[in-house]
PDB file of C-alpha atoms in Angstrom:
ATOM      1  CA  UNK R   1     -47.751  57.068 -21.177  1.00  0.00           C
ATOM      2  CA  UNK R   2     -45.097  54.271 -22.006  1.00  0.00           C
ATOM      3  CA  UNK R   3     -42.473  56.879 -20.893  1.00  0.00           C
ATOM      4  CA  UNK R   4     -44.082  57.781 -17.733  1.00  0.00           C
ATOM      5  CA  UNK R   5     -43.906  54.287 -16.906  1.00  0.00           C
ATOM      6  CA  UNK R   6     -40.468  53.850 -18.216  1.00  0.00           C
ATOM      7  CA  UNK R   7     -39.420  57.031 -15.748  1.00  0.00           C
ATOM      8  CA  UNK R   8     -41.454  55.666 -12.908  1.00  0.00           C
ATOM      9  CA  UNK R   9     -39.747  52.348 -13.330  1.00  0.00           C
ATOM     10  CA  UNK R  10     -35.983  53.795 -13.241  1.00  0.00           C
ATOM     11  CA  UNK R  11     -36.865  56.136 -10.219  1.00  0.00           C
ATOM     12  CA  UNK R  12     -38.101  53.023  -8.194  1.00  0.00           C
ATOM     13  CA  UNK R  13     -34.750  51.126  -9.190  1.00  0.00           C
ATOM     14  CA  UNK R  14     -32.632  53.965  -8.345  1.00  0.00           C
ATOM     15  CA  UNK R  15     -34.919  54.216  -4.910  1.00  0.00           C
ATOM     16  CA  UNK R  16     -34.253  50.558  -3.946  1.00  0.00           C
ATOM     17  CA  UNK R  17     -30.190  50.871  -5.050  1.00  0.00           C
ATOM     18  CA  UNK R  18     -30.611  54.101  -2.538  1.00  0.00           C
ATOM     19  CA  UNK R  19     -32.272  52.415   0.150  1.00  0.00           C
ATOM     20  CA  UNK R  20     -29.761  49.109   0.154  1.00  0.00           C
ATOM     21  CA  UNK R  21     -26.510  51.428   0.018  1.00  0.00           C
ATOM     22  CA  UNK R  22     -27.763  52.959   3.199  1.00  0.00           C
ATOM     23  CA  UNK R  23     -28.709  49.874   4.450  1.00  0.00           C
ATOM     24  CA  UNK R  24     -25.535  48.962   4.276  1.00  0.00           C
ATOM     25  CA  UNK R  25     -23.818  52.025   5.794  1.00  0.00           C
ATOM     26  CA  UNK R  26     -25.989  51.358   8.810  1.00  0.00           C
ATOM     27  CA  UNK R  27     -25.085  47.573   8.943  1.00  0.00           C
ATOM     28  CA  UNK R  28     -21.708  49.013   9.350  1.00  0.00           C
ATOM     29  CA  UNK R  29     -22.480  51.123  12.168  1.00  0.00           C
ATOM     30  CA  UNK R  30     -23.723  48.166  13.683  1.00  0.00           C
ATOM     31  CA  UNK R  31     -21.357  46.173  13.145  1.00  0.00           C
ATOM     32  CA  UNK R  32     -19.003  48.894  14.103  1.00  0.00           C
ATOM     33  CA  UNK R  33     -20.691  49.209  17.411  1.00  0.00           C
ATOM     34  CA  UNK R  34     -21.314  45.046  18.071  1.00  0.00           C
ATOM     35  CA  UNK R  35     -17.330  44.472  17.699  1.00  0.00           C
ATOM     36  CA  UNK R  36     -15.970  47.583  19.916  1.00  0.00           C
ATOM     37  CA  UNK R  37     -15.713  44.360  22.388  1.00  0.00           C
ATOM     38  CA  UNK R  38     -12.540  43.194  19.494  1.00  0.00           C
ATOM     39  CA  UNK R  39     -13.314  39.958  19.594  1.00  0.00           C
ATOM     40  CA  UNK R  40     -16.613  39.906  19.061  1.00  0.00           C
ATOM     41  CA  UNK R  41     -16.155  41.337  15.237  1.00  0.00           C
ATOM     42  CA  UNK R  42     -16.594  37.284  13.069  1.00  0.00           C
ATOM     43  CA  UNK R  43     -20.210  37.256  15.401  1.00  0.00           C
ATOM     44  CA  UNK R  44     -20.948  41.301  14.274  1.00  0.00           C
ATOM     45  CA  UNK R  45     -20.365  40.497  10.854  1.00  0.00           C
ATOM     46  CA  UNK R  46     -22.080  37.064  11.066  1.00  0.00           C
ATOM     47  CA  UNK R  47     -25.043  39.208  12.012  1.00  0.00           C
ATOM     48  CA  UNK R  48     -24.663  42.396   9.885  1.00  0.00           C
ATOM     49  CA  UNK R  49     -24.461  39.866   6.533  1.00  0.00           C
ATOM     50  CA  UNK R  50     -27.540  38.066   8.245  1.00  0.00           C
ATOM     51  CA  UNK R  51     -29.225  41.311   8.179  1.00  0.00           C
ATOM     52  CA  UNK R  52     -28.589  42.015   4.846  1.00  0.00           C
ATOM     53  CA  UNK R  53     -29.443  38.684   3.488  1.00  0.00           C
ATOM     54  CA  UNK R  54     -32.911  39.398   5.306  1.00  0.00           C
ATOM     55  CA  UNK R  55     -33.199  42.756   3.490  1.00  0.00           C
ATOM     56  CA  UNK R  56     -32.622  41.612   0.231  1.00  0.00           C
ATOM     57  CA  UNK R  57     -35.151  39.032   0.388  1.00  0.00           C
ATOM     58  CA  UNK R  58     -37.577  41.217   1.678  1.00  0.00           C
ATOM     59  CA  UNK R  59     -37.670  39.640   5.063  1.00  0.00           C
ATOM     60  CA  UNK R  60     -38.650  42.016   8.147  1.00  0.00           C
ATOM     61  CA  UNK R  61     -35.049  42.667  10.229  1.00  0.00           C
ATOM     62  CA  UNK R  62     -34.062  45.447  12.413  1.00  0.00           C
ATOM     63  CA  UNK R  63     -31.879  46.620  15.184  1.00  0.00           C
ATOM     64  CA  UNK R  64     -33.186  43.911  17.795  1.00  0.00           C
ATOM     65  CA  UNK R  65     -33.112  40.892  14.904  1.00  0.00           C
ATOM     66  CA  UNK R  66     -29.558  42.065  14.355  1.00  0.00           C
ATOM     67  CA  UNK R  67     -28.322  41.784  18.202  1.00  0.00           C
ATOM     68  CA  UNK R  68     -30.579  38.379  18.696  1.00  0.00           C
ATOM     69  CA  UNK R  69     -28.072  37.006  15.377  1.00  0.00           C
ATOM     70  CA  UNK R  70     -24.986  38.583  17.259  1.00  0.00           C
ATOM     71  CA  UNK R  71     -25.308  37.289  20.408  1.00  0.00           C
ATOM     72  CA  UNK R  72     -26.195  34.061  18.661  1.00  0.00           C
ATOM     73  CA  UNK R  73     -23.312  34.133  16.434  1.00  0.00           C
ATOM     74  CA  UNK R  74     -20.860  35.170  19.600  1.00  0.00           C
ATOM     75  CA  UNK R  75     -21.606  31.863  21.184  1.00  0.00           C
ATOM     76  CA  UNK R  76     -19.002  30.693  18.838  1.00  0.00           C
ATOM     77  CA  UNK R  77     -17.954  33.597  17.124  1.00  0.00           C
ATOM     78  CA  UNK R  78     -15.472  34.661  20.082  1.00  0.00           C
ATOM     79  CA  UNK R  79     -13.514  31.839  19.377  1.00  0.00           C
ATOM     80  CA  UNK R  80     -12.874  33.219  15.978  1.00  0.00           C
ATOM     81  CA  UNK R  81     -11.996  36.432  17.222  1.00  0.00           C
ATOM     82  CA  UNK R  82      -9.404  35.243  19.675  1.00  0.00           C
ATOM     83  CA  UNK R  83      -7.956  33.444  16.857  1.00  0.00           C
ATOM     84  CA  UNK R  84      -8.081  36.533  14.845  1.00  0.00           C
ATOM     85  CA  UNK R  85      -6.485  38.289  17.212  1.00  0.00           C
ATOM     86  CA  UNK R  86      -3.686  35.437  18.061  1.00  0.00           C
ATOM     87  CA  UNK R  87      -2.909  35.137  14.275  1.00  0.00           C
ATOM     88  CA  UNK R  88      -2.524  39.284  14.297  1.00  0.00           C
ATOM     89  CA  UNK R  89       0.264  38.948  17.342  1.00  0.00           C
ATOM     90  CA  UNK R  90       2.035  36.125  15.296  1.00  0.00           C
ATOM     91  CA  UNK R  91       2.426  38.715  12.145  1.00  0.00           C
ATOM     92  CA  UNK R  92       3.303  40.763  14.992  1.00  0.00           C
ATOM     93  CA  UNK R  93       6.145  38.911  15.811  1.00  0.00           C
ATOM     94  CA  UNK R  94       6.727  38.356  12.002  1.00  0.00           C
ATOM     95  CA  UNK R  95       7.277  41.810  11.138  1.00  0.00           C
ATOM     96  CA  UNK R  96       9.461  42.610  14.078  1.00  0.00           C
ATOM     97  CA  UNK R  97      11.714  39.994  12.935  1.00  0.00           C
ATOM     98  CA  UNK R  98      11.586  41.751   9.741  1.00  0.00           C
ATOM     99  CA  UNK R  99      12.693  45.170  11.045  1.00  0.00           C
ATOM    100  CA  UNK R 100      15.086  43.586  13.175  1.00  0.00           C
ATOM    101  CA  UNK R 101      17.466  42.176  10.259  1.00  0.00           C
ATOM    102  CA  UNK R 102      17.085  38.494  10.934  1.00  0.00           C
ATOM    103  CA  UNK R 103      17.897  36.041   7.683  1.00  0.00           C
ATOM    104  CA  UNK R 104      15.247  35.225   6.165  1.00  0.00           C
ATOM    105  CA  UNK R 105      13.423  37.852   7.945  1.00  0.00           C
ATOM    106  CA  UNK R 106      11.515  39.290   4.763  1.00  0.00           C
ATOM    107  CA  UNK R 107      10.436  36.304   3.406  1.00  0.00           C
ATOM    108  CA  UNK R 108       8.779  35.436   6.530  1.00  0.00           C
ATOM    109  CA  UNK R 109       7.175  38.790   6.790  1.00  0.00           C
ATOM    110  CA  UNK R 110       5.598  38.536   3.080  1.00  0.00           C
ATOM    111  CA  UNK R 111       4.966  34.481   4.119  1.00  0.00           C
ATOM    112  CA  UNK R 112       2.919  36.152   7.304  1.00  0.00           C
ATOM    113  CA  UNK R 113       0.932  39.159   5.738  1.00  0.00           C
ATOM    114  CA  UNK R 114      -0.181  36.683   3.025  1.00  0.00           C
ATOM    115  CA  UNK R 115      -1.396  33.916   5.633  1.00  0.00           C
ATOM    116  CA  UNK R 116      -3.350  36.969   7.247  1.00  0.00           C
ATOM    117  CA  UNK R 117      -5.359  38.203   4.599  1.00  0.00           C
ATOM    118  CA  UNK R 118      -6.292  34.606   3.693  1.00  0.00           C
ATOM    119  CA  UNK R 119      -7.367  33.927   7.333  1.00  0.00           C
ATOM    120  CA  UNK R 120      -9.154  37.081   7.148  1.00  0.00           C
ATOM    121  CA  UNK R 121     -10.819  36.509   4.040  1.00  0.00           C
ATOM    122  CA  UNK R 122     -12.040  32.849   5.149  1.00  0.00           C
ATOM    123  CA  UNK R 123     -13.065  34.355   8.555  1.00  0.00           C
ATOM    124  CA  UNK R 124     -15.205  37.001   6.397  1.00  0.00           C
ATOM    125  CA  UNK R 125     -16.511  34.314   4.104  1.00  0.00           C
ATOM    126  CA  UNK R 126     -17.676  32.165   7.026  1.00  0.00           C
ATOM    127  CA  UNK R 127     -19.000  35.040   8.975  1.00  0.00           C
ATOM    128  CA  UNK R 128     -20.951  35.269   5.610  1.00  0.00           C
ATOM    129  CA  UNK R 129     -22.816  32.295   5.840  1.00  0.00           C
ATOM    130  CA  UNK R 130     -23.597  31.968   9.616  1.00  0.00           C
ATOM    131  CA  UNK R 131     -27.165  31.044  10.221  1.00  0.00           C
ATOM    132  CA  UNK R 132     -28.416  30.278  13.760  1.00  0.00           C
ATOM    133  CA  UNK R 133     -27.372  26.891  15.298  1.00  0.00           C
ATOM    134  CA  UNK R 134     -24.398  26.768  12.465  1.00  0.00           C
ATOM    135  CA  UNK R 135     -21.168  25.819  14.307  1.00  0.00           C
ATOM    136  CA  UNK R 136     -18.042  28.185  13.421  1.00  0.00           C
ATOM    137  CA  UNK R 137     -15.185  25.099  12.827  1.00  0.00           C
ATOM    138  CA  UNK R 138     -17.379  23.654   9.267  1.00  0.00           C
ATOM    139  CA  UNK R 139     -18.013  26.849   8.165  1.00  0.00           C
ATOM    140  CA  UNK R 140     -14.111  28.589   8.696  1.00  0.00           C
ATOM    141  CA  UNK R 141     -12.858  24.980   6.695  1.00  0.00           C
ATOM    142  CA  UNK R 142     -15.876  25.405   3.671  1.00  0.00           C
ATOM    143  CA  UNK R 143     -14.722  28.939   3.350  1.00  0.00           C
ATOM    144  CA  UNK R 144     -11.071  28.351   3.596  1.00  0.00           C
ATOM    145  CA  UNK R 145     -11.704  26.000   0.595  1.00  0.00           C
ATOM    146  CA  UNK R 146     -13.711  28.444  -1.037  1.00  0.00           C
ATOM    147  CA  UNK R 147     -11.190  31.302  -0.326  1.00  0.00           C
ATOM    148  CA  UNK R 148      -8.514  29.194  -2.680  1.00  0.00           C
ATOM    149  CA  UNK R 149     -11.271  28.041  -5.138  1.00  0.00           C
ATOM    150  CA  UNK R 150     -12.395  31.398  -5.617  1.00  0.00           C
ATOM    151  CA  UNK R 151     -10.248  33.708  -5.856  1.00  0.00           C
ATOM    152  CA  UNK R 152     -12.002  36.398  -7.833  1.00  0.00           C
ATOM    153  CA  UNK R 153     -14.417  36.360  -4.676  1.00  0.00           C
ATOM    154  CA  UNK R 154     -11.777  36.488  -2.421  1.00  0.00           C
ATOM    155  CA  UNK R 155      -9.669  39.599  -3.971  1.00  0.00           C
ATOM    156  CA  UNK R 156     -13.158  41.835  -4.028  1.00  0.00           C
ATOM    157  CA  UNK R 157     -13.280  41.099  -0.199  1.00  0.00           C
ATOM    158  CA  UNK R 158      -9.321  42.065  -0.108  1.00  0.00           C
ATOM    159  CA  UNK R 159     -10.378  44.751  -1.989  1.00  0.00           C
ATOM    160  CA  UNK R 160     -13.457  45.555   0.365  1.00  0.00           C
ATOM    161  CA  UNK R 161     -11.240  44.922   3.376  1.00  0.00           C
ATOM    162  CA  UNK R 162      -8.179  47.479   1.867  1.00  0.00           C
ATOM    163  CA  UNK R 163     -10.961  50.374   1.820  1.00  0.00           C
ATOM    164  CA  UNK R 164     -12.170  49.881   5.076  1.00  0.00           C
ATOM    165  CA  UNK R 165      -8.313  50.828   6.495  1.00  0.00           C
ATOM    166  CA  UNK R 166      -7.699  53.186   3.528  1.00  0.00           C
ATOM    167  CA  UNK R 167     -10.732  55.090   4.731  1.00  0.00           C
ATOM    168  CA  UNK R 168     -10.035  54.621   8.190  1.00  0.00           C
ATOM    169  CA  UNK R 169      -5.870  55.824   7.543  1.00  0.00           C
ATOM    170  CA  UNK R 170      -7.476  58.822   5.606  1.00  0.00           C
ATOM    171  CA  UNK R 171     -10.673  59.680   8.224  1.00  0.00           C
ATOM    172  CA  UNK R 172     -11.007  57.028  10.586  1.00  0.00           C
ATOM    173  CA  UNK R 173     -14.762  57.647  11.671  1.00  0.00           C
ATOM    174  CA  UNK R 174     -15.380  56.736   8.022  1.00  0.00           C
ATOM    175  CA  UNK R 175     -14.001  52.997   8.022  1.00  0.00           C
ATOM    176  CA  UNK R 176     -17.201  52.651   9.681  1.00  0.00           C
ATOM    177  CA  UNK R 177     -19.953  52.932   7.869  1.00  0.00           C
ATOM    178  CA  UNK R 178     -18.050  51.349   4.910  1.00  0.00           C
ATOM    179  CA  UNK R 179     -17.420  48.138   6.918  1.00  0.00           C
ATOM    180  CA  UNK R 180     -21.115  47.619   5.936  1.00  0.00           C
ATOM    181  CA  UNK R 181     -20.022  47.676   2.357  1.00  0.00           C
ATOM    182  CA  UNK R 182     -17.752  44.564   2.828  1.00  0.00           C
ATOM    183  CA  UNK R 183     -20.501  42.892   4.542  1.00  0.00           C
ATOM    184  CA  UNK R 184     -22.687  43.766   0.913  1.00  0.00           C
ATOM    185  CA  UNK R 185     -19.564  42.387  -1.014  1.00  0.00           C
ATOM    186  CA  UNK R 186     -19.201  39.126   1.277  1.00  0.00           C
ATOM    187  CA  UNK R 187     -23.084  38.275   0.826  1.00  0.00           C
ATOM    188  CA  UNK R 188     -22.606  39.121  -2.843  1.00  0.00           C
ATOM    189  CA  UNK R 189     -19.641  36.717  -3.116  1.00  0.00           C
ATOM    190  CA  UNK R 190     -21.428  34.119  -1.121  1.00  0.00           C
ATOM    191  CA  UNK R 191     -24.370  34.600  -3.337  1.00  0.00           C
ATOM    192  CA  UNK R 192     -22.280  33.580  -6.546  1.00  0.00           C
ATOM    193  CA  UNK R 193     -21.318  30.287  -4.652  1.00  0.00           C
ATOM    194  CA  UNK R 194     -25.171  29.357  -4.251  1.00  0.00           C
ATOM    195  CA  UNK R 195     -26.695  26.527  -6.654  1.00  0.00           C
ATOM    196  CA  UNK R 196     -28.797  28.359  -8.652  1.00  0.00           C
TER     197      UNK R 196
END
């Protein structure tokens, strides 16, 4: 009987570890699908960690719940994604300076990618903790403090974030669904940051 139980116990945990890694390939299908408009991706991800957030606590969320957060979190959000996309034309401009042989040329470049992925990593972190009625401005500075005071938190979403384009370079209908898995990692490094 007591290994029945035992059995019936490690099915149902590998069930619900089933059920939230496909809940999070189809957060990143909707996420995928909420940021085709570019920038409109910091609200999509606002809304796709929202979602999961809702999931794990055993909250009802679906499709409509998430577009209600992303339209919510757009208000905003597009603001961030302009930015996004204005820092992205500045490492533009960066890297061509590389290639073109200026002095000092590479050491700008490296200065540039760096700045990116830290921009990127506080614009994930904040997108993280968007709740309705939160302004973007606080939460981009509290998560550009946390990206430097936590930096084990902020490689896994560099990490998370590197997939995403390796699986994208390799087949790029893939990068898709795994976006959802960086939204699981950002809620799980948000998580850690809670007062327990």
């Amino acid at each position: 009987m007591a290994t029945k139980t035992r059995t019936q116990a490690r099915r149902t945990r590998v069930m619900d570890r089933f059920a939230l890694f496909s809940e999070c390939l189809l957060v990143g299908v909707w996420i995928a699908v909420a940021a085709l408009p570019l920038f409109t991706f910091p609200a999509a991800f606002a809304a796709g960690t929202r979602h999961l957030r809702r999931y794990l606590d055993g909250e009802h969320g679906g499709l409509r719940e998430f577009a209600d957060d992303a339209r919510a979190a757009a208000r905003g959000g597009w603001l961030v994604g302009v930015a996004v996309w204005a820092a992205g034309g500045v490492l533009w401009l960066d890297l061509a300076a590389v290639r073109a042989g200026l002095p000092g040329g590479p050491f700008v470049g490296a200065v540039g990618i760096l700045a990116m992925i830290g921009f990127l990593v506080a614009v994930v972190r904040a997108a993280s903790c968007w709740e309705p009625g939160t302004l973007w401005r606080p939460l981009l500075a509290e998560a550009g403090r946390d990206t430097v005071r936590d930096p084990a938190g902020s490689l896994l979403l560099v990490c998370g974030m590197a997939v995403v384009l390796l699986s994208g370079a390799l087949v790029l209908p893939l990068a898709v669904p795994v976006t959802g898995a960086v939204a699981a990692a950002a809620t799980a490094v948000r998580a850690r940051l809670l007062p327990h």
